[in-house]
PDB file of C-alpha atoms and ligand atoms in Angstrom:
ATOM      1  CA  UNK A  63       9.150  20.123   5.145  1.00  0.00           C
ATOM      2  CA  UNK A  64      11.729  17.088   5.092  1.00  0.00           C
ATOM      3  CA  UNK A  65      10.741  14.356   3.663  1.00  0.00           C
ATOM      4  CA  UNK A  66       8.490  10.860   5.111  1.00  0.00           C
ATOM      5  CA  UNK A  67      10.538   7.897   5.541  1.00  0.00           C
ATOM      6  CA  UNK A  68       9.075   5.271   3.991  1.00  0.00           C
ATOM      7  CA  UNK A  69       9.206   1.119   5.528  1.00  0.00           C
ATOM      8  CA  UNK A  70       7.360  -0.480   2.624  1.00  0.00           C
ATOM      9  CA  UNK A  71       6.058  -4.442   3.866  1.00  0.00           C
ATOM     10  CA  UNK A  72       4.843  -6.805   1.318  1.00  0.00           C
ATOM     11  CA  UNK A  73       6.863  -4.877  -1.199  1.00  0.00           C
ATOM     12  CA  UNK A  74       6.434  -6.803  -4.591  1.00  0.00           C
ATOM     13  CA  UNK A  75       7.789  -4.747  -7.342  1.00  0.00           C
ATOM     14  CA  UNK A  76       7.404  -1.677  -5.080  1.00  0.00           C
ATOM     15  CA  UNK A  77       3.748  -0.183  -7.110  1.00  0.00           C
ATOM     16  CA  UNK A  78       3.494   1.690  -3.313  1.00  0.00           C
ATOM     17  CA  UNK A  79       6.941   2.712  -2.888  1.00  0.00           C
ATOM     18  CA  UNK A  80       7.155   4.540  -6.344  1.00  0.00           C
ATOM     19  CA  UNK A  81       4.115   6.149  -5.783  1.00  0.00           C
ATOM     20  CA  UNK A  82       5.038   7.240  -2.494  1.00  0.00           C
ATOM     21  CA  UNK A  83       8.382   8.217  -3.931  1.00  0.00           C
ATOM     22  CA  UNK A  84       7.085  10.199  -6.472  1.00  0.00           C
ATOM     23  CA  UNK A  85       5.057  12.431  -3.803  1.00  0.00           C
ATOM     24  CA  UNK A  86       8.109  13.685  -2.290  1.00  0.00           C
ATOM     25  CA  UNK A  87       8.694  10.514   0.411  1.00  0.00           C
ATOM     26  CA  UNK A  88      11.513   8.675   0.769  1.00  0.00           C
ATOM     27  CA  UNK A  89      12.158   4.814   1.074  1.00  0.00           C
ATOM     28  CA  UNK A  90      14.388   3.523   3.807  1.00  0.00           C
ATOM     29  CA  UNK A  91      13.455   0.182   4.296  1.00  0.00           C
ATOM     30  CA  UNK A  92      11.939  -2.633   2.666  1.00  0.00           C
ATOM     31  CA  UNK A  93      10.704  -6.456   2.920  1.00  0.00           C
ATOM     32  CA  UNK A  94       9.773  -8.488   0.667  1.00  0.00           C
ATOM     33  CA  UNK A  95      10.031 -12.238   0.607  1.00  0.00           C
ATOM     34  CA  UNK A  96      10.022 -12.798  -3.352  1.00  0.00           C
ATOM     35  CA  UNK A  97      13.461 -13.580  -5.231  1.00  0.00           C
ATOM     36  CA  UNK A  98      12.641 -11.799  -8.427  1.00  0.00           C
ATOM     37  CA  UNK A  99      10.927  -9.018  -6.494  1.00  0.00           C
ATOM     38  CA  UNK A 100      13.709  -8.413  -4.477  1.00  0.00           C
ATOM     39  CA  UNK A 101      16.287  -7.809  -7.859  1.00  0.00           C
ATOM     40  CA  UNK A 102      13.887  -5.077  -8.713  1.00  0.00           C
ATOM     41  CA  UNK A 103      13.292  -3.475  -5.055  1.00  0.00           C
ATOM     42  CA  UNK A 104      17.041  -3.526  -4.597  1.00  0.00           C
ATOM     43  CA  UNK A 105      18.229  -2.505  -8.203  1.00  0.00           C
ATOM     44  CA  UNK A 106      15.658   0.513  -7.887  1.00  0.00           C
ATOM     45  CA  UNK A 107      16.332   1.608  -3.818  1.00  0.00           C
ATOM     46  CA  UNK A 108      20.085   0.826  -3.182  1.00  0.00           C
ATOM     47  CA  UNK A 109      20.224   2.390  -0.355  1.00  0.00           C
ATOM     48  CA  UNK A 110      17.778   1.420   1.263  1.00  0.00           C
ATOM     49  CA  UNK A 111      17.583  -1.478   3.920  1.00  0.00           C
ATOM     50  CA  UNK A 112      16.347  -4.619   2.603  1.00  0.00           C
ATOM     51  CA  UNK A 113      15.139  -7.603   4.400  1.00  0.00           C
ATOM     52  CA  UNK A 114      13.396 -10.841   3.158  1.00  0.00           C
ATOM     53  CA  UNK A 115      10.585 -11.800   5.389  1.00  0.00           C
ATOM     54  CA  UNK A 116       7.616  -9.633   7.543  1.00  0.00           C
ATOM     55  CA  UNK A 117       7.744 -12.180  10.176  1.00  0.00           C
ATOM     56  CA  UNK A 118      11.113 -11.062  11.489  1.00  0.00           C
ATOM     57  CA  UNK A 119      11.080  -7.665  10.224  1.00  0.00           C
ATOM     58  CA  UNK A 120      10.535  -5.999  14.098  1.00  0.00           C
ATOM     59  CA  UNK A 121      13.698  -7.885  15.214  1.00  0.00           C
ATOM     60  CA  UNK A 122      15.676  -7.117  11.969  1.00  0.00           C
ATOM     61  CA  UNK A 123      14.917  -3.786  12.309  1.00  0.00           C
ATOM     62  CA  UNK A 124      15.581  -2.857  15.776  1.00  0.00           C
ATOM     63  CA  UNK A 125      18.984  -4.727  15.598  1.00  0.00           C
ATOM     64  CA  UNK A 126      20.911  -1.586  14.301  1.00  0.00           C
ATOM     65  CA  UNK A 127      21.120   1.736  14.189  1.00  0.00           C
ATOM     66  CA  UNK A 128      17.853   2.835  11.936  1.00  0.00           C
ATOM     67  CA  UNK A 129      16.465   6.529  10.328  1.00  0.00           C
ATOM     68  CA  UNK A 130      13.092   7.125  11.938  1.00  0.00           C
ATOM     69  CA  UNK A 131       9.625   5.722  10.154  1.00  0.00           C
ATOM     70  CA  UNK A 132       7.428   7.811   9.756  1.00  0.00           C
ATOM     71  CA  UNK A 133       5.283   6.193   7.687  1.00  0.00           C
ATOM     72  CA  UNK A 134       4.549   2.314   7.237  1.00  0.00           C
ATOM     73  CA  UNK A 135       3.028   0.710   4.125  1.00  0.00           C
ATOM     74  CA  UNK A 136       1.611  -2.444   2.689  1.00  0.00           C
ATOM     75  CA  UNK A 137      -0.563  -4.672   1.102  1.00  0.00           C
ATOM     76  CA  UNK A 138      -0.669  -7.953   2.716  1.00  0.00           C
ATOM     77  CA  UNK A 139      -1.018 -10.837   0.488  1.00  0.00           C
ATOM     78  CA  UNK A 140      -5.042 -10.784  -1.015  1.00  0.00           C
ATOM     79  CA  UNK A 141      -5.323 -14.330  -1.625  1.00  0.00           C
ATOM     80  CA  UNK A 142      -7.579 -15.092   1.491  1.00  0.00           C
ATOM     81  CA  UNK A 143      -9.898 -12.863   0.688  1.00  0.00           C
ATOM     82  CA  UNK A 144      -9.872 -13.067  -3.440  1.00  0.00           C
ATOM     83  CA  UNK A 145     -12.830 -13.747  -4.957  1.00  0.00           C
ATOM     84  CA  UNK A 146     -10.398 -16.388  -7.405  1.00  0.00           C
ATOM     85  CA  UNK A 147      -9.702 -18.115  -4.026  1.00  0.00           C
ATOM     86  CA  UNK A 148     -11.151 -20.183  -1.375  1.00  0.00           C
ATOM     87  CA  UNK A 149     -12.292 -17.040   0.732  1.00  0.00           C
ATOM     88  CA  UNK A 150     -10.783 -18.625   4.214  1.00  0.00           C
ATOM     89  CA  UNK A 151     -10.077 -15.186   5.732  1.00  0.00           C
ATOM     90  CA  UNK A 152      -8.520 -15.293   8.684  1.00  0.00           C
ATOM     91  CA  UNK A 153      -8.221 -18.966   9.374  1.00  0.00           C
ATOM     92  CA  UNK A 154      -5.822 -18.838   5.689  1.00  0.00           C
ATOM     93  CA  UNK A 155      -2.254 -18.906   6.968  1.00  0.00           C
ATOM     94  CA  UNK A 156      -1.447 -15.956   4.362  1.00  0.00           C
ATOM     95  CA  UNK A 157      -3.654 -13.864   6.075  1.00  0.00           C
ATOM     96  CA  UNK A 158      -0.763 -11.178   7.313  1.00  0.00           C
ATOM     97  CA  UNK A 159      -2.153  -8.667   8.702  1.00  0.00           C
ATOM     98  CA  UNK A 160      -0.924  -9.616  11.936  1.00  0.00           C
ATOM     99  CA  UNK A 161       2.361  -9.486  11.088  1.00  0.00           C
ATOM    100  CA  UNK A 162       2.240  -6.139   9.475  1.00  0.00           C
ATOM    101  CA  UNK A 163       0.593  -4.548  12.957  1.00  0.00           C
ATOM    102  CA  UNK A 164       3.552  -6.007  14.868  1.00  0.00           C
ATOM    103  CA  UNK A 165       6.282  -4.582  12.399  1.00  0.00           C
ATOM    104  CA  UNK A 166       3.542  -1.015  13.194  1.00  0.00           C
ATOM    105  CA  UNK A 167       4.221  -1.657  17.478  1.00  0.00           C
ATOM    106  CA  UNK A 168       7.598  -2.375  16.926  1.00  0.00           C
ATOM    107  CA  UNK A 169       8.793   0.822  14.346  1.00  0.00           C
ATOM    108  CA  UNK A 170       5.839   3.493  16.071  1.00  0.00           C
ATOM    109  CA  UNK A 171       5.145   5.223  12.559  1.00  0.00           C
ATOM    110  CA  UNK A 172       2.976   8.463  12.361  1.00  0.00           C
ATOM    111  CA  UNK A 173       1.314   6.982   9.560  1.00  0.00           C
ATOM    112  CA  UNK A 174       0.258   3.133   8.622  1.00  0.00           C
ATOM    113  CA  UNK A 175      -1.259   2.759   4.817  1.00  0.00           C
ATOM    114  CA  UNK A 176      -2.694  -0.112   3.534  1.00  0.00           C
ATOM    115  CA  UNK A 177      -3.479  -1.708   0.013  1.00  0.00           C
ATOM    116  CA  UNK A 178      -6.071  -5.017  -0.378  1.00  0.00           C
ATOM    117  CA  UNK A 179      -8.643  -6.615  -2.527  1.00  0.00           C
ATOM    118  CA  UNK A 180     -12.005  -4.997  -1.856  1.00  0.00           C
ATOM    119  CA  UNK A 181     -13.312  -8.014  -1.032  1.00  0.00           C
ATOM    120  CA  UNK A 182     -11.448  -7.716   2.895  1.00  0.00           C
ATOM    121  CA  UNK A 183     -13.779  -4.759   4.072  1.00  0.00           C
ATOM    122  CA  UNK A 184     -16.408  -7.318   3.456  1.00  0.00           C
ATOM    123  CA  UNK A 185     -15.007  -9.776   5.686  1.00  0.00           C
ATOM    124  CA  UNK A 186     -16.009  -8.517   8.844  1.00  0.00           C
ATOM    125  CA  UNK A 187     -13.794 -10.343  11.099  1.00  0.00           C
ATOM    126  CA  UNK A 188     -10.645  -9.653   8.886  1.00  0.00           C
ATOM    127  CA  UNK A 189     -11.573  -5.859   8.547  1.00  0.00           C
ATOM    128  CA  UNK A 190     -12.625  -5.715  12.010  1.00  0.00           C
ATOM    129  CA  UNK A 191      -9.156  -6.587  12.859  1.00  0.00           C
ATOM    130  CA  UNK A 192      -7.659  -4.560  11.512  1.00  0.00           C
ATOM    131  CA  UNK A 193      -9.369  -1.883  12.603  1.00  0.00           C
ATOM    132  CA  UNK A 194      -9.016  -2.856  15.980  1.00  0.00           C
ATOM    133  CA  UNK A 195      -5.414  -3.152  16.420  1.00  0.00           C
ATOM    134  CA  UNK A 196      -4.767  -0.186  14.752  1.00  0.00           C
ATOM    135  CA  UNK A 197      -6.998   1.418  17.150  1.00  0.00           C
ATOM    136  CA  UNK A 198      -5.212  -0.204  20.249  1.00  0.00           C
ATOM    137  CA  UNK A 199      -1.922   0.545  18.455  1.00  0.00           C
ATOM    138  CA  UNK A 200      -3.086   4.464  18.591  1.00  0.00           C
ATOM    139  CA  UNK A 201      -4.207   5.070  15.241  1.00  0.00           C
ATOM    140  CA  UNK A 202      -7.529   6.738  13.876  1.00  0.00           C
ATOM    141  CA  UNK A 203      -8.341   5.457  10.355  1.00  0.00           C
ATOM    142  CA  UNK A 204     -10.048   6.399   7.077  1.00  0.00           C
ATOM    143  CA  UNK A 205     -10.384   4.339   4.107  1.00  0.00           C
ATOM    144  CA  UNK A 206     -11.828   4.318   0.573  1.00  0.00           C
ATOM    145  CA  UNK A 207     -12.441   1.541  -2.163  1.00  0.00           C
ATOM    146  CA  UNK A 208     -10.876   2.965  -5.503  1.00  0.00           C
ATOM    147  CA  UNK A 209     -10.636   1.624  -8.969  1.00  0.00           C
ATOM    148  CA  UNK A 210      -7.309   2.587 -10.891  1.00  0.00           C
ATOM    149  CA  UNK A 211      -9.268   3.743 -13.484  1.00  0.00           C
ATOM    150  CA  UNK A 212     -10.082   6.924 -11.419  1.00  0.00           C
ATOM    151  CA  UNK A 213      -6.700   7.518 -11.741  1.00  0.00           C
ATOM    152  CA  UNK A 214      -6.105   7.153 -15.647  1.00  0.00           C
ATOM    153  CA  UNK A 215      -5.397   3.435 -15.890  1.00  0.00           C
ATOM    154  CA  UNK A 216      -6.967   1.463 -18.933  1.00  0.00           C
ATOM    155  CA  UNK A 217      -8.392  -1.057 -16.473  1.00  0.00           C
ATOM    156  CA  UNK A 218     -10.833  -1.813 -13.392  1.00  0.00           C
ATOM    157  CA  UNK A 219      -8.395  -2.921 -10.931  1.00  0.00           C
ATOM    158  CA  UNK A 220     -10.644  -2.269  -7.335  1.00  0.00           C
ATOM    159  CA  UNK A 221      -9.186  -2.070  -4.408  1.00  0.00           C
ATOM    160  CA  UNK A 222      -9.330  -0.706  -1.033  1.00  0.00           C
ATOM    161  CA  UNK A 223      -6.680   1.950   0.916  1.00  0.00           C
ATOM    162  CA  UNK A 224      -6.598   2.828   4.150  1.00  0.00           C
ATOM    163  CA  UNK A 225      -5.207   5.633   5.410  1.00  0.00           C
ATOM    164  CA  UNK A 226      -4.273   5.560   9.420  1.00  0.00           C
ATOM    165  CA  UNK A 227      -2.850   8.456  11.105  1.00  0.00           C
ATOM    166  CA  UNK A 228      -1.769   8.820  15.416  1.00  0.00           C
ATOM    167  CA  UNK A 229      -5.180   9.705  17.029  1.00  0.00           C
ATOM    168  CA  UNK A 230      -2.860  12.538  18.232  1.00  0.00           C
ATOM    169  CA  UNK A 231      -2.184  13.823  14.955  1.00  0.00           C
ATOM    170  CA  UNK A 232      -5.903  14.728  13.954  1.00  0.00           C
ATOM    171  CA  UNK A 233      -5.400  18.411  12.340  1.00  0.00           C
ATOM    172  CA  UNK A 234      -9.125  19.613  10.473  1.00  0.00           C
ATOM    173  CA  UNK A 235      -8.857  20.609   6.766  1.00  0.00           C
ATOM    174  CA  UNK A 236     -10.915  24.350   7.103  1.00  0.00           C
ATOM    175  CA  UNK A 237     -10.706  24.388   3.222  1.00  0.00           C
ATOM    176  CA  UNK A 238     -11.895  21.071   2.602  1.00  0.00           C
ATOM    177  CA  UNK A 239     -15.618  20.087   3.027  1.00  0.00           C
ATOM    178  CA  UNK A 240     -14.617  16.424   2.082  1.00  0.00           C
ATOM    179  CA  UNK A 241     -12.303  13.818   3.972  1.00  0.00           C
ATOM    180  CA  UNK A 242      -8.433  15.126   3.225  1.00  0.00           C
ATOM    181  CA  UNK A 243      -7.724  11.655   1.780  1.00  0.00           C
ATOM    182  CA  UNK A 244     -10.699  12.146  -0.636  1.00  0.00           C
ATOM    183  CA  UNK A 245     -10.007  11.438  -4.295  1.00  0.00           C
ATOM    184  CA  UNK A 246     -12.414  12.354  -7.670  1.00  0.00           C
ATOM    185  CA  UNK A 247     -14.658   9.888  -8.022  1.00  0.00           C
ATOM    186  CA  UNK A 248     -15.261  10.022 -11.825  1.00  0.00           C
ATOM    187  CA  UNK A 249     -13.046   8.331 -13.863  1.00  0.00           C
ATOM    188  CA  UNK A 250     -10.054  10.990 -15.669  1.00  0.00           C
ATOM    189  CA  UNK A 251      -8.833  10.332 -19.099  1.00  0.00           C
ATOM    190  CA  UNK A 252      -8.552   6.437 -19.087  1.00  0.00           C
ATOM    191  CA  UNK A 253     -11.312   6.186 -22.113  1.00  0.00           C
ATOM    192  CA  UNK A 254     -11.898   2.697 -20.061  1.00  0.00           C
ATOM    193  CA  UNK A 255     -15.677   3.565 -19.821  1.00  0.00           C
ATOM    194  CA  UNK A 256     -16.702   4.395 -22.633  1.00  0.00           C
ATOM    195  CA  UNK A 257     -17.492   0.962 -24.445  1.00  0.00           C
ATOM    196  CA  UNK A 258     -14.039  -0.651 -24.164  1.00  0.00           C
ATOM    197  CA  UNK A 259     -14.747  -4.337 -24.246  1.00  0.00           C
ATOM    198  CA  UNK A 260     -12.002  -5.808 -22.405  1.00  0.00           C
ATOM    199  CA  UNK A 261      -9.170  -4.104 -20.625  1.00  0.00           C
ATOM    200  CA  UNK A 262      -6.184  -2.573 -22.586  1.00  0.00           C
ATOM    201  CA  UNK A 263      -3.012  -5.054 -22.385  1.00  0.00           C
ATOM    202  CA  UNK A 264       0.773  -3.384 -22.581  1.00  0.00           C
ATOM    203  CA  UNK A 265       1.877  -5.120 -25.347  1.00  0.00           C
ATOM    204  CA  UNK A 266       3.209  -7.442 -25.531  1.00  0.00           C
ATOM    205  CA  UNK A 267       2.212  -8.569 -21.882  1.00  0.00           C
ATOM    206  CA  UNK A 268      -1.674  -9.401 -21.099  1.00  0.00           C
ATOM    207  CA  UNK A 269      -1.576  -7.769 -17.773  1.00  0.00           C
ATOM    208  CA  UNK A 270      -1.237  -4.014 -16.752  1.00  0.00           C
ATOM    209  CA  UNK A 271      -0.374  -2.466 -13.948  1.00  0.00           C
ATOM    210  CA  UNK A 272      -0.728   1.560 -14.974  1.00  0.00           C
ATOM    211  CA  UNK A 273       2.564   3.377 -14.470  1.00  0.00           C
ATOM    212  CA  UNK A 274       4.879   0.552 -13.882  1.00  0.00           C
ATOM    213  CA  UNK A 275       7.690  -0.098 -16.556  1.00  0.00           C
ATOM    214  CA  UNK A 276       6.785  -1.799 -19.891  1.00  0.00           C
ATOM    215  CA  UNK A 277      10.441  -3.570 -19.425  1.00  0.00           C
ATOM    216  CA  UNK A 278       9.166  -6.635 -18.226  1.00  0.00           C
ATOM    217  CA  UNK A 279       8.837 -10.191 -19.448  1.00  0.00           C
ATOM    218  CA  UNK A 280       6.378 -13.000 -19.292  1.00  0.00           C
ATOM    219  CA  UNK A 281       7.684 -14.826 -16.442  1.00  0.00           C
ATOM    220  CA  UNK A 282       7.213 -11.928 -14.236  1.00  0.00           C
ATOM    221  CA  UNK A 283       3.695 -11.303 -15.067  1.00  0.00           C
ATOM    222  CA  UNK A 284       2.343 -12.876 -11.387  1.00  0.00           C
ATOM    223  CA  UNK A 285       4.512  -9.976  -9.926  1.00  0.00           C
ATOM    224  CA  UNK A 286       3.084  -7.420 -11.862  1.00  0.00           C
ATOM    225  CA  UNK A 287      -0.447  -8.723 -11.532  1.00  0.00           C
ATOM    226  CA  UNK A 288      -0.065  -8.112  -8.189  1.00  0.00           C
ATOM    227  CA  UNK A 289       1.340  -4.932  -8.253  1.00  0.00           C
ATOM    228  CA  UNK A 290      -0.447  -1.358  -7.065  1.00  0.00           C
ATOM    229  CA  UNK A 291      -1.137   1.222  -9.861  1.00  0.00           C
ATOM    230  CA  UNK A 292       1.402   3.949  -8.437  1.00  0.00           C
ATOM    231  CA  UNK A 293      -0.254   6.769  -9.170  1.00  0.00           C
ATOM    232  CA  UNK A 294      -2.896   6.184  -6.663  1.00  0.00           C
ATOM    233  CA  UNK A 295      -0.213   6.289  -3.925  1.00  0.00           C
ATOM    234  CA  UNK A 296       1.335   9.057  -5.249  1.00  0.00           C
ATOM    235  CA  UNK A 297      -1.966  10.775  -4.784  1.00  0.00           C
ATOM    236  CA  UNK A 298      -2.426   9.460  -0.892  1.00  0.00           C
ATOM    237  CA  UNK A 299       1.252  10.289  -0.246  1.00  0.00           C
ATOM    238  CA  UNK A 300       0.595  13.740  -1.328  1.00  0.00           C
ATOM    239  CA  UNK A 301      -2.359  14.220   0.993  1.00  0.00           C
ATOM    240  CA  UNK A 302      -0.478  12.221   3.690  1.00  0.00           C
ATOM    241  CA  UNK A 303       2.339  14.931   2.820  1.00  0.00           C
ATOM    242  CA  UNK A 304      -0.115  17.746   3.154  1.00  0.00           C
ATOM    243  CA  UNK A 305      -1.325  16.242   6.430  1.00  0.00           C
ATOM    244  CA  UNK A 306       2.306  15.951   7.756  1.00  0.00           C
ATOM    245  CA  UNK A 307       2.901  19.855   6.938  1.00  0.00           C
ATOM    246  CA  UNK A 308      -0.415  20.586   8.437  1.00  0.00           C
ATOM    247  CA  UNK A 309       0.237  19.034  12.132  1.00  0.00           C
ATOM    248  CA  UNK A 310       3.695  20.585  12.022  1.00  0.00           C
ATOM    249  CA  UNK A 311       2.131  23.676  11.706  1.00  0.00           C
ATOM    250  CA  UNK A 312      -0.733  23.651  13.781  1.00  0.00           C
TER     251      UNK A 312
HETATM  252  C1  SAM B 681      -0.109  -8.292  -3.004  1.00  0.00           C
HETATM  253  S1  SAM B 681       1.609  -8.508  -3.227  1.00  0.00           S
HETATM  254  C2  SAM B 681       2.189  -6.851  -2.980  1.00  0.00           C
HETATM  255  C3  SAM B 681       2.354  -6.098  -4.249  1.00  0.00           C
HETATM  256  C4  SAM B 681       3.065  -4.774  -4.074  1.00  0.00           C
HETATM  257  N1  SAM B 681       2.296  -3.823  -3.294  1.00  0.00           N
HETATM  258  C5  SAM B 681       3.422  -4.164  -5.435  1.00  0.00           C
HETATM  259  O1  SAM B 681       2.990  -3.063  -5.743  1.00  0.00           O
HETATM  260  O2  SAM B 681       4.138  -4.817  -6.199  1.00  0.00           O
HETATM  261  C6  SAM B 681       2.083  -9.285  -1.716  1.00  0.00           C
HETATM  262  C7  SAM B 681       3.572  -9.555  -1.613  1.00  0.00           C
HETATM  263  O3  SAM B 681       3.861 -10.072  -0.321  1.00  0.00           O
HETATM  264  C8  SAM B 681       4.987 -10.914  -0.441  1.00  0.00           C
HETATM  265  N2  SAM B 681       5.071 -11.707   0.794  1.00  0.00           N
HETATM  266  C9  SAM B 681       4.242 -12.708   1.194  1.00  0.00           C
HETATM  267  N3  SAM B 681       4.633 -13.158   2.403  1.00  0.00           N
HETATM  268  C10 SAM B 681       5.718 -12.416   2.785  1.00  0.00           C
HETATM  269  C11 SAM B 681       6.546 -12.409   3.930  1.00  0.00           C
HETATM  270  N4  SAM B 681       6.361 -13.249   4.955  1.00  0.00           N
HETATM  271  N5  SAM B 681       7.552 -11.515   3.992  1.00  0.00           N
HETATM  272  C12 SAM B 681       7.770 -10.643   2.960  1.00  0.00           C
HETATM  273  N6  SAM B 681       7.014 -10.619   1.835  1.00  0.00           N
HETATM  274  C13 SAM B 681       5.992 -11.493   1.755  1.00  0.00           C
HETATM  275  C14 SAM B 681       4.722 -11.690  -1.715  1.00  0.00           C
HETATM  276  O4  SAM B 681       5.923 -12.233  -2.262  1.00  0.00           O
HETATM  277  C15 SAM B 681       4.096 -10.603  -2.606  1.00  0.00           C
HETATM  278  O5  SAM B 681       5.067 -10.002  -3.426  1.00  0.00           O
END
């Protein structure tokens, strides 16, 4: 089977597109708003079509010629909904989900996937949002809250990911009792839970983002405290893979 194309939103240092990457997809597009970001995103995916801001991503683009998307991804900024932060939810003007589900009408993807704090599927009106316009938009979804830990990472990190697929694309998994985006739910080879005090830092930086480059110095340490453990989307693009393969051949 060909390859996904990938239109990664909210890119940061591109923790989704890497894991995505490394399941077999491929990145065509990007947007991300942040100057140092954007070095990295554009150093690691030349080729593929940058743009700075979510906003005006449907305009930008449908204003040339583009490869189909087949799948959309991103995690919105988490600060409305971080339990660091003032909790104003929807009424926070970063609260971009909006944005992201008219970049989804605008490009049609067979696939939407989406990285947040755990703390949004508790806000009822924010997750019910979501929800609902991917629902209008055409889209059954399935979601799970994960720690990176399950995933060999030295640290908690919780989050949720949702998984949303064209109603039309439902194919059953005969061999699977389980949901197909279903991970193992106890923890693999991270050591983490057994009596580590603290987190394990990557020297010599006190943050970690599993599976991200080392190469980084202090002043980008907000970028790569907000980054997404790859691996975890190399795992969901996988199964989104497998899921791709199975409607095909259904
Ligand atoms: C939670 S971080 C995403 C982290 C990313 N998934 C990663 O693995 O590095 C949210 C990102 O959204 C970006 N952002 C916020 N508003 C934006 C906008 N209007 N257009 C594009 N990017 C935006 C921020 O600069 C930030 O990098």
């Amino acid at each position: 089977m060909s390859a996904l194309n990938v239109l990664g939103l909210f890119a940061g240092i591109g923790g989704i597109e890497l894991g995505l990457e490394r399941a077999g997809m491929c990145v065509v597009g990007l947007v991300e708003r942040d100057a140092w970001c954007q070095k990295v995103l554009t150093r690691h995916w030349p080729d593929a079509a940058f743009h700075p801001d979510v906003v005006t991503a449907p305009k930008w683009w449908d204003s040339e010629p583009r490869p189909r998307v087949h799948v959309v991804a991103g995690g919105f900024p988490c600060q409305p909904f971080s339990t660091a932060g003032k909790q104003k939810g929807t009424l926070d003007e970063r609260w971009m989900w909006p944005e992201m589900a008219d970049v989804v009408r605008a490009v049609r993807p067979d696939y939407v996937l989406v990285e947040n704090v755990a703390a949004l599927v508790r806000d009822a009106r924010a997750w019910g949002t979501v929800l609902a316009d991917l629902h209008r938009l055409g889209f059954d979804a399935e979601w799970s809250t994960l720690s990176a830990n399950q995933f060999g990472a030295p640290h908690i990190r919780e989050r949720v990911y949702l998984v949303a697929y064209t109603a039309r694309s439902h194919v059953p998994y005969p061999h699977e009792s389980a949901s197909p985006w279903s991970v193992e739910l106890e923890p693999r080879g991270s050591g983490w839970e057994h009596g580590r005090a603290a987190w394990l830092p990557e020297p010599p930086m006190d943050r970690v983002a599993h599976g991200v480059s080392r190469g980084v110095g202090e002043s980008e340490l907000h970028a790569l405290g907000n980054a997404v453990v790859p691996p975890i989307f190399e795992h969901i693009g996988r199964r989104v893979m497998a899921h791709a393969a199975a409607r095909i051949a259904s």
